[in-house]
Amino acid sequence: MGYSLEQNTFIVMSYYRNGVLNEYGDWVYSVDACKDEYLVKYPVVIEEESLKTHIRRIVARFNDTGSVCKGKPTGRPEVSEDVVDDLRTRMEQSPKKSLSKLSLQSGVPYSTCQKVVKKKLHMHPYKISLVQELQPADFPRRVQYCHWFQANLDDNRILDLSFFSDQAWFHLSGYVNSQNFRIWSTENPHAFEETPLHAMKVGVWLAVSRRRFIGPIFFQDTINAARYREQILDVFVNQLLPEELESGYFQQDGATAHTTRENLRYLEEFYDDRIISLRANPEWPPRSPDLTPLDFSVFGWMKDSIYKNRIHTLDELMDKITRFCNENLNEEVLQDIFENKKRRVALCLRENGQHFQHLL
């Protein structure tokens, strides 16, 4: 049977109330006397030996804890320091190790590994950022460009007139990451996403200054030198304002089609020596999308926005891209993007041309 808090309290009080002092000056307590008094107070049918066992248990609990109530369960035993040290060593040697693998290699239960790593080692899982691979020879070229930028372009009046350009491919099917994409259901629907053998896509070229953008200019064939000049540069320069042609700079990446002698001479007709490019002075450093406004900001933002809903035709895709630019790339946004550009240049110098994204 169960005993109430009132009954257990009575048992302790009765046990000590019925104690007697013997001839040696020690207190002697009687379980039988407590049992008899309890049965008078609570006249219930109960096996006497069971009651006496309960009396001893409650008195012992009171002596140990000062309470007749049950204490909180002690739970699992504490993990030893040797186990903690072993797990710490394993994680420091291989920080990319999963908890499942840590459990398998150490022989420690997964739940224990999780508790130790998070609560004792104070480690937390962080996502890895994918960045462009840099070669050691790239570092001084990035530093040189950043010094040049701070000396010549760290002026909002010039950035208002200067254009930074880039291009990207946009696929009609968008992008489905099967590792992150899930369909919740009570049963496996065996869902799949069809992708064409030759994906339909459109190329997008865009140029931005601190106050406006030119484009998007669309293309569907691989860009060679002639197409770049005729389909993109011709369209671009015909939209430039007189003050932009007179004082602004033009930046392009080091793609082969961009840096042929013919195309560089073509750009010099409009920009003279104000071209930032591979094979030009100043030189655009290779493998540096982290310094390109369209790469570190616009194109990623654009793809996240336009692929929220399924797109059915290339015309719809191009329309969405055009509307994104018109609705989002206002002067205030472009100013923020170029302030970000300035911060990135400063951080690139601080890191001597190496990766700096962890400082943003």
CSV table of C-alpha atoms in Angstrom, one decimal:
chain,number,residue,atom,x,y,z
A,1,MET,CA,0.0,0.0,0.0
A,2,GLY,CA,1.0,3.6,-0.4
A,3,TYR,CA,1.6,6.0,2.5
A,4,SER,CA,0.7,9.6,2.5
A,5,LEU,CA,3.0,12.5,3.6
A,6,GLU,CA,0.9,12.8,6.7
A,7,GLN,CA,1.3,9.1,7.6
A,8,ASN,CA,5.0,9.2,7.1
A,9,THR,CA,5.3,12.3,9.2
A,10,PHE,CA,3.3,10.6,12.0
A,11,ILE,CA,5.6,7.6,11.8
A,12,VAL,CA,8.7,9.6,12.4
A,13,MET,CA,7.2,11.7,15.2
A,14,SER,CA,5.8,8.5,16.9
A,15,TYR,CA,9.1,6.7,16.6
A,16,TYR,CA,11.1,9.4,18.3
A,17,ARG,CA,8.3,10.2,20.8
A,18,ASN,CA,8.3,6.7,22.1
A,19,GLY,CA,12.0,6.6,22.7
A,20,VAL,CA,13.3,5.9,26.3
A,21,LEU,CA,16.7,6.7,27.9
A,22,ASN,CA,18.4,3.6,29.2
A,23,GLU,CA,20.7,3.2,32.2
A,24,TYR,CA,23.7,4.0,30.1
A,25,GLY,CA,22.3,7.3,28.9
A,26,ASP,CA,21.5,6.2,25.4
A,27,TRP,CA,18.2,6.7,23.7
A,28,VAL,CA,16.4,3.4,22.7
A,29,TYR,CA,13.6,3.5,20.1
A,30,SER,CA,11.0,0.8,19.5
A,31,VAL,CA,9.7,0.0,16.1
A,32,ASP,CA,6.9,-2.1,17.8
A,33,ALA,CA,5.8,0.9,19.9
A,34,CYS,CA,5.6,3.0,16.8
A,35,LYS,CA,3.7,0.3,14.9
A,36,ASP,CA,1.1,0.0,17.7
A,37,GLU,CA,0.6,3.8,17.9
A,38,TYR,CA,0.2,4.0,14.1
A,39,LEU,CA,-2.5,1.3,14.0
A,40,VAL,CA,-4.4,3.2,16.6
A,41,LYS,CA,-4.2,6.4,14.6
A,42,TYR,CA,-4.8,4.6,11.3
A,43,PRO,CA,-6.9,1.5,11.9
A,44,VAL,CA,-6.3,-0.3,8.5
A,45,VAL,CA,-5.8,-3.9,7.6
A,46,ILE,CA,-2.1,-4.3,7.0
A,47,GLU,CA,0.6,-7.0,7.5
A,48,GLU,CA,2.5,-6.0,10.6
A,49,GLU,CA,5.9,-7.0,9.3
A,50,SER,CA,5.4,-4.9,6.1
A,51,LEU,CA,4.5,-1.9,8.3
A,52,LYS,CA,7.6,-2.4,10.5
A,53,THR,CA,9.8,-2.6,7.3
A,54,HIS,CA,8.2,0.7,6.1
A,55,ILE,CA,8.8,2.4,9.5
A,56,ARG,CA,12.5,1.4,9.4
A,57,ARG,CA,12.8,2.7,5.8
A,58,ILE,CA,11.1,6.1,6.6
A,59,VAL,CA,13.2,6.6,9.7
A,60,ALA,CA,16.4,5.9,7.8
A,61,ARG,CA,15.4,8.3,5.1
A,62,PHE,CA,14.7,11.0,7.7
A,63,ASN,CA,18.1,10.4,9.3
A,64,ASP,CA,19.9,10.6,5.9
A,65,THR,CA,18.1,13.5,4.3
A,66,GLY,CA,16.1,15.3,7.0
A,67,SER,CA,12.9,14.6,5.1
A,68,VAL,CA,10.3,11.9,4.8
A,69,CYS,CA,9.9,12.6,1.1
A,70,LYS,CA,11.8,10.8,-1.6
A,71,GLY,CA,14.8,12.6,-3.0
A,72,LYS,CA,15.4,13.2,-6.7
A,73,PRO,CA,16.8,10.1,-8.5
A,74,THR,CA,20.5,10.2,-8.7
A,75,GLY,CA,20.5,9.3,-12.4
A,76,ARG,CA,23.4,7.9,-14.3
A,77,PRO,CA,26.8,7.9,-12.6
A,78,GLU,CA,29.1,10.8,-13.4
A,79,VAL,CA,31.4,10.3,-16.4
A,80,SER,CA,35.0,9.8,-15.3
A,81,GLU,CA,37.7,12.4,-16.0
A,82,ASP,CA,39.7,9.7,-17.9
A,83,VAL,CA,36.7,9.4,-20.4
A,84,VAL,CA,36.4,13.1,-20.7
A,85,ASP,CA,40.1,13.5,-21.4
A,86,ASP,CA,40.0,10.8,-24.0
A,87,LEU,CA,37.0,12.3,-25.8
A,88,ARG,CA,38.7,15.8,-25.7
A,89,THR,CA,41.9,14.4,-27.2
A,90,ARG,CA,40.0,12.6,-30.0
A,91,MET,CA,37.9,15.8,-30.9
A,92,GLU,CA,41.0,18.0,-30.9
A,93,GLN,CA,42.8,15.7,-33.2
A,94,SER,CA,39.9,15.4,-35.5
A,95,PRO,CA,37.4,18.3,-35.1
A,96,LYS,CA,35.3,17.2,-38.1
A,97,LYS,CA,34.5,13.8,-36.5
A,98,SER,CA,30.8,13.1,-36.1
A,99,LEU,CA,29.5,12.1,-32.6
A,100,SER,CA,28.5,8.7,-34.1
A,101,LYS,CA,32.0,8.1,-35.2
A,102,LEU,CA,33.4,9.4,-31.8
A,103,SER,CA,31.1,6.9,-30.0
A,104,LEU,CA,32.2,4.0,-32.2
A,105,GLN,CA,35.9,4.7,-31.9
A,106,SER,CA,35.9,5.4,-28.1
A,107,GLY,CA,33.4,2.8,-27.1
A,108,VAL,CA,31.4,5.4,-25.2
A,109,PRO,CA,27.6,5.6,-25.7
A,110,TYR,CA,26.4,8.2,-28.2
A,111,SER,CA,24.3,10.0,-25.6
A,112,THR,CA,27.3,10.2,-23.2
A,113,CYS,CA,29.5,11.5,-26.0
A,114,GLN,CA,26.9,14.2,-26.8
A,115,LYS,CA,26.7,15.2,-23.2
A,116,VAL,CA,30.4,15.4,-22.6
A,117,VAL,CA,31.2,17.3,-25.9
A,118,LYS,CA,28.5,19.9,-25.3
A,119,LYS,CA,28.4,20.3,-21.6
A,120,LYS,CA,31.9,19.5,-20.4
A,121,LEU,CA,34.0,20.4,-23.4
A,122,HIS,CA,31.7,23.3,-24.4
A,123,MET,CA,32.0,22.4,-28.1
A,124,HIS,CA,29.3,23.2,-30.6
A,125,PRO,CA,28.8,22.2,-34.2
A,126,TYR,CA,29.5,24.9,-36.7
A,127,LYS,CA,28.8,24.9,-40.5
A,128,ILE,CA,31.8,24.9,-42.8
A,129,SER,CA,31.8,27.9,-45.2
A,130,LEU,CA,32.8,27.1,-48.8
A,131,VAL,CA,35.3,29.6,-50.2
A,132,GLN,CA,37.3,29.9,-53.4
A,133,GLU,CA,40.6,28.1,-53.2
A,134,LEU,CA,43.6,30.4,-53.1
A,135,GLN,CA,47.1,29.7,-54.3
A,136,PRO,CA,50.1,31.1,-52.4
A,137,ALA,CA,50.9,33.2,-55.4
A,138,ASP,CA,47.5,34.9,-55.1
A,139,PHE,CA,48.2,36.5,-51.8
A,140,PRO,CA,50.5,39.3,-52.9
A,141,ARG,CA,48.4,40.0,-55.9
A,142,ARG,CA,45.3,40.4,-53.7
A,143,VAL,CA,47.3,42.7,-51.4
A,144,GLN,CA,48.5,44.8,-54.2
A,145,TYR,CA,45.0,45.3,-55.6
A,146,CYS,CA,43.6,46.2,-52.2
A,147,HIS,CA,46.3,48.8,-51.6
A,148,TRP,CA,45.5,50.2,-55.0
A,149,PHE,CA,41.7,50.2,-54.3
A,150,GLN,CA,42.2,52.1,-51.0
A,151,ALA,CA,44.5,54.7,-52.7
A,152,ASN,CA,42.3,55.2,-55.8
A,153,LEU,CA,38.8,54.0,-55.3
A,154,ASP,CA,38.0,54.5,-51.6
A,155,ASP,CA,36.1,57.6,-52.6
A,156,ASN,CA,32.3,57.5,-53.0
A,157,ARG,CA,32.3,60.0,-55.8
A,158,ILE,CA,34.5,57.7,-58.0
A,159,LEU,CA,32.6,54.6,-56.9
A,160,ASP,CA,29.4,56.3,-58.1
A,161,LEU,CA,30.9,56.4,-61.6
A,162,SER,CA,32.7,53.0,-61.6
A,163,PHE,CA,31.2,49.7,-62.6
A,164,PHE,CA,32.1,46.2,-61.3
A,165,SER,CA,30.9,43.4,-63.6
A,166,ASP,CA,30.4,39.6,-63.5
A,167,GLN,CA,28.3,36.9,-65.0
A,168,ALA,CA,26.6,33.8,-63.8
A,169,TRP,CA,24.5,30.9,-65.1
A,170,PHE,CA,20.9,30.4,-64.0
A,171,HIS,CA,19.3,27.0,-64.6
A,172,LEU,CA,15.6,26.7,-65.3
A,173,SER,CA,15.3,23.7,-62.9
A,174,GLY,CA,16.9,25.7,-60.1
A,175,TYR,CA,18.8,23.6,-57.5
A,176,VAL,CA,17.6,20.8,-55.3
A,177,ASN,CA,20.0,19.6,-52.5
A,178,SER,CA,18.8,16.1,-51.8
A,179,GLN,CA,20.7,16.1,-48.5
A,180,ASN,CA,18.8,19.0,-47.1
A,181,PHE,CA,15.4,18.7,-49.0
A,182,ARG,CA,12.8,16.6,-47.1
A,183,ILE,CA,9.1,15.7,-47.6
A,184,TRP,CA,7.3,15.0,-44.3
A,185,SER,CA,4.8,12.1,-44.6
A,186,THR,CA,3.5,9.2,-42.5
A,187,GLU,CA,4.8,6.9,-45.3
A,188,ASN,CA,7.7,7.2,-47.7
A,189,PRO,CA,6.3,8.9,-50.8
A,190,HIS,CA,9.4,7.9,-52.8
A,191,ALA,CA,9.5,11.4,-54.3
A,192,PHE,CA,12.0,12.4,-56.9
A,193,GLU,CA,12.9,15.5,-58.8
A,194,GLU,CA,13.4,15.1,-62.6
A,195,THR,CA,16.3,16.9,-64.1
A,196,PRO,CA,16.8,17.1,-67.9
A,197,LEU,CA,19.9,15.5,-69.4
A,198,HIS,CA,20.9,18.9,-70.9
A,199,ALA,CA,19.7,21.5,-68.4
A,200,MET,CA,18.1,24.6,-69.8
A,201,LYS,CA,19.9,27.7,-68.6
A,202,VAL,CA,20.5,31.3,-69.3
A,203,GLY,CA,23.6,33.4,-68.7
A,204,VAL,CA,23.3,36.7,-66.9
A,205,TRP,CA,25.8,39.6,-67.1
A,206,LEU,CA,25.4,42.5,-64.8
A,207,ALA,CA,27.4,45.6,-63.8
A,208,VAL,CA,26.9,47.7,-60.7
A,209,SER,CA,28.2,51.0,-59.5
A,210,ARG,CA,27.5,52.6,-56.1
A,211,ARG,CA,24.5,54.4,-57.5
A,212,ARG,CA,23.0,52.3,-60.4
A,213,PHE,CA,23.3,49.0,-62.4
A,214,ILE,CA,23.4,48.2,-66.1
A,215,GLY,CA,21.8,45.0,-67.3
A,216,PRO,CA,20.9,42.3,-66.9
A,217,ILE,CA,22.2,41.2,-70.3
A,218,PHE,CA,21.2,37.6,-71.1
A,219,PHE,CA,23.1,35.1,-73.2
A,220,GLN,CA,22.6,31.3,-73.9
A,221,ASP,CA,25.8,30.4,-75.7
A,222,THR,CA,29.2,30.0,-74.2
A,223,ILE,CA,30.8,33.5,-74.3
A,224,ASN,CA,33.9,33.8,-76.5
A,225,ALA,CA,35.8,37.0,-77.2
A,226,ALA,CA,33.6,38.1,-80.1
A,227,ARG,CA,30.3,37.5,-78.3
A,228,TYR,CA,31.6,39.2,-75.2
A,229,ARG,CA,32.5,42.3,-77.2
A,230,GLU,CA,29.4,42.3,-79.5
A,231,GLN,CA,26.6,41.0,-77.2
A,232,ILE,CA,27.7,42.5,-73.8
A,233,LEU,CA,30.3,45.3,-74.0
A,234,ASP,CA,28.6,47.1,-76.9
A,235,VAL,CA,25.3,47.1,-75.0
A,236,PHE,CA,27.1,48.2,-71.8
A,237,VAL,CA,29.1,51.1,-73.1
A,238,ASN,CA,26.1,52.5,-75.0
A,239,GLN,CA,24.3,53.0,-71.7
A,240,LEU,CA,27.2,54.8,-70.0
A,241,LEU,CA,26.7,58.5,-69.0
A,242,PRO,CA,29.3,61.1,-70.1
A,243,GLU,CA,30.7,61.5,-66.5
A,244,GLU,CA,31.0,57.7,-66.1
A,245,LEU,CA,33.1,57.5,-69.4
A,246,GLU,CA,35.2,60.5,-68.3
A,247,SER,CA,36.1,59.5,-64.7
A,248,GLY,CA,34.8,56.1,-63.9
A,249,TYR,CA,36.6,52.7,-63.8
A,250,PHE,CA,35.5,49.4,-65.2
A,251,GLN,CA,36.3,46.0,-63.6
A,252,GLN,CA,36.0,42.6,-65.1
A,253,ASP,CA,37.3,39.2,-64.0
A,254,GLY,CA,40.1,37.3,-65.7
A,255,ALA,CA,38.0,35.0,-68.0
A,256,THR,CA,39.9,34.4,-71.3
A,257,ALA,CA,37.1,35.9,-73.4
A,258,HIS,CA,37.4,39.1,-71.4
A,259,THR,CA,41.1,39.6,-71.6
A,260,THR,CA,42.0,39.1,-75.2
A,261,ARG,CA,44.0,41.9,-76.8
A,262,GLU,CA,41.1,42.9,-79.0
A,263,ASN,CA,38.7,43.3,-76.1
A,264,LEU,CA,41.2,45.1,-73.9
A,265,ARG,CA,41.9,47.5,-76.8
A,266,TYR,CA,38.1,47.9,-77.2
A,267,LEU,CA,37.7,48.9,-73.6
A,268,GLU,CA,40.6,51.3,-73.8
A,269,GLU,CA,38.8,53.3,-76.4
A,270,PHE,CA,36.2,54.2,-73.7
A,271,TYR,CA,38.1,53.9,-70.4
A,272,ASP,CA,41.7,54.6,-71.5
A,273,ASP,CA,43.8,53.2,-68.6
A,274,ARG,CA,40.9,53.0,-66.1
A,275,ILE,CA,40.4,49.2,-66.6
A,276,ILE,CA,40.7,46.8,-63.7
A,277,SER,CA,41.3,43.4,-65.2
A,278,LEU,CA,43.8,40.6,-65.7
A,279,ARG,CA,46.5,41.8,-68.1
A,280,ALA,CA,45.8,45.4,-67.2
A,281,ASN,CA,47.1,47.8,-64.7
A,282,PRO,CA,45.6,47.8,-62.1
A,283,GLU,CA,45.4,44.0,-62.2
A,284,TRP,CA,42.3,42.2,-60.9
A,285,PRO,CA,43.5,39.4,-58.7
A,286,PRO,CA,42.6,35.9,-59.8
A,287,ARG,CA,40.2,33.7,-57.7
A,288,SER,CA,38.8,36.6,-55.8
A,289,PRO,CA,35.0,36.4,-55.8
A,290,ASP,CA,35.1,37.5,-52.2
A,291,LEU,CA,36.0,41.0,-53.4
A,292,THR,CA,33.5,41.1,-56.3
A,293,PRO,CA,30.2,42.8,-55.3
A,294,LEU,CA,28.1,40.7,-57.6
A,295,ASP,CA,29.6,37.4,-56.3
A,296,PHE,CA,29.6,38.2,-52.6
A,297,SER,CA,26.2,39.8,-52.6
A,298,VAL,CA,23.9,40.1,-55.6
A,299,PHE,CA,24.0,36.8,-57.4
A,300,GLY,CA,23.5,34.6,-54.3
A,301,TRP,CA,20.7,36.9,-53.1
A,302,MET,CA,19.1,36.8,-56.5
A,303,LYS,CA,19.1,33.0,-56.7
A,304,ASP,CA,17.6,32.7,-53.2
A,305,SER,CA,14.8,35.0,-54.3
A,306,ILE,CA,13.8,33.8,-57.7
A,307,TYR,CA,13.9,30.1,-57.0
A,308,LYS,CA,11.4,30.3,-54.1
A,309,ASN,CA,8.7,29.2,-56.6
A,310,ARG,CA,9.0,26.8,-59.5
A,311,ILE,CA,9.9,28.4,-62.8
A,312,HIS,CA,8.5,26.8,-66.0
A,313,THR,CA,10.1,28.7,-69.0
A,314,LEU,CA,13.3,30.5,-69.8
A,315,ASP,CA,11.2,33.6,-70.5
A,316,GLU,CA,9.7,33.5,-67.0
A,317,LEU,CA,13.2,33.0,-65.6
A,318,MET,CA,14.6,36.0,-67.4
A,319,ASP,CA,11.6,38.1,-66.4
A,320,LYS,CA,12.1,37.2,-62.7
A,321,ILE,CA,15.8,38.2,-62.9
A,322,THR,CA,14.9,41.5,-64.6
A,323,ARG,CA,12.2,42.2,-62.0
A,324,PHE,CA,14.6,41.3,-59.1
A,325,CYS,CA,17.1,43.9,-60.3
A,326,ASN,CA,14.6,46.6,-60.9
A,327,GLU,CA,12.9,46.0,-57.5
A,328,ASN,CA,15.9,45.4,-55.3
A,329,LEU,CA,19.1,47.1,-56.7
A,330,ASN,CA,18.2,50.6,-55.7
A,331,GLU,CA,20.8,53.2,-54.8
A,332,GLU,CA,20.6,52.6,-51.0
A,333,VAL,CA,21.2,48.9,-51.4
A,334,LEU,CA,24.1,49.5,-53.8
A,335,GLN,CA,25.7,51.9,-51.3
A,336,ASP,CA,25.5,49.2,-48.6
A,337,ILE,CA,27.0,46.7,-51.0
A,338,PHE,CA,30.0,49.0,-51.7
A,339,GLU,CA,30.5,49.7,-48.0
A,340,ASN,CA,30.7,45.9,-47.6
A,341,LYS,CA,33.3,46.0,-50.4
A,342,LYS,CA,35.4,48.5,-48.5
A,343,ARG,CA,35.3,46.3,-45.4
A,344,ARG,CA,36.3,43.3,-47.3
A,345,VAL,CA,39.3,45.2,-48.9
A,346,ALA,CA,40.4,46.3,-45.4
A,347,LEU,CA,40.1,42.7,-44.0
A,348,CYS,CA,41.9,41.2,-47.0
A,349,LEU,CA,44.9,43.5,-46.2
A,350,ARG,CA,44.7,42.6,-42.5
A,351,GLU,CA,45.0,38.9,-43.5
A,352,ASN,CA,47.7,39.6,-46.0
A,353,GLY,CA,45.6,38.5,-48.9
A,354,GLN,CA,44.3,35.3,-47.4
A,355,HIS,CA,40.8,34.3,-46.5
A,356,PHE,CA,39.0,36.8,-44.3
A,357,GLN,CA,35.3,35.6,-44.3
A,358,HIS,CA,35.5,34.5,-40.7
A,359,LEU,CA,36.1,38.1,-39.7
A,360,LEU,CA,32.9,39.5,-41.4
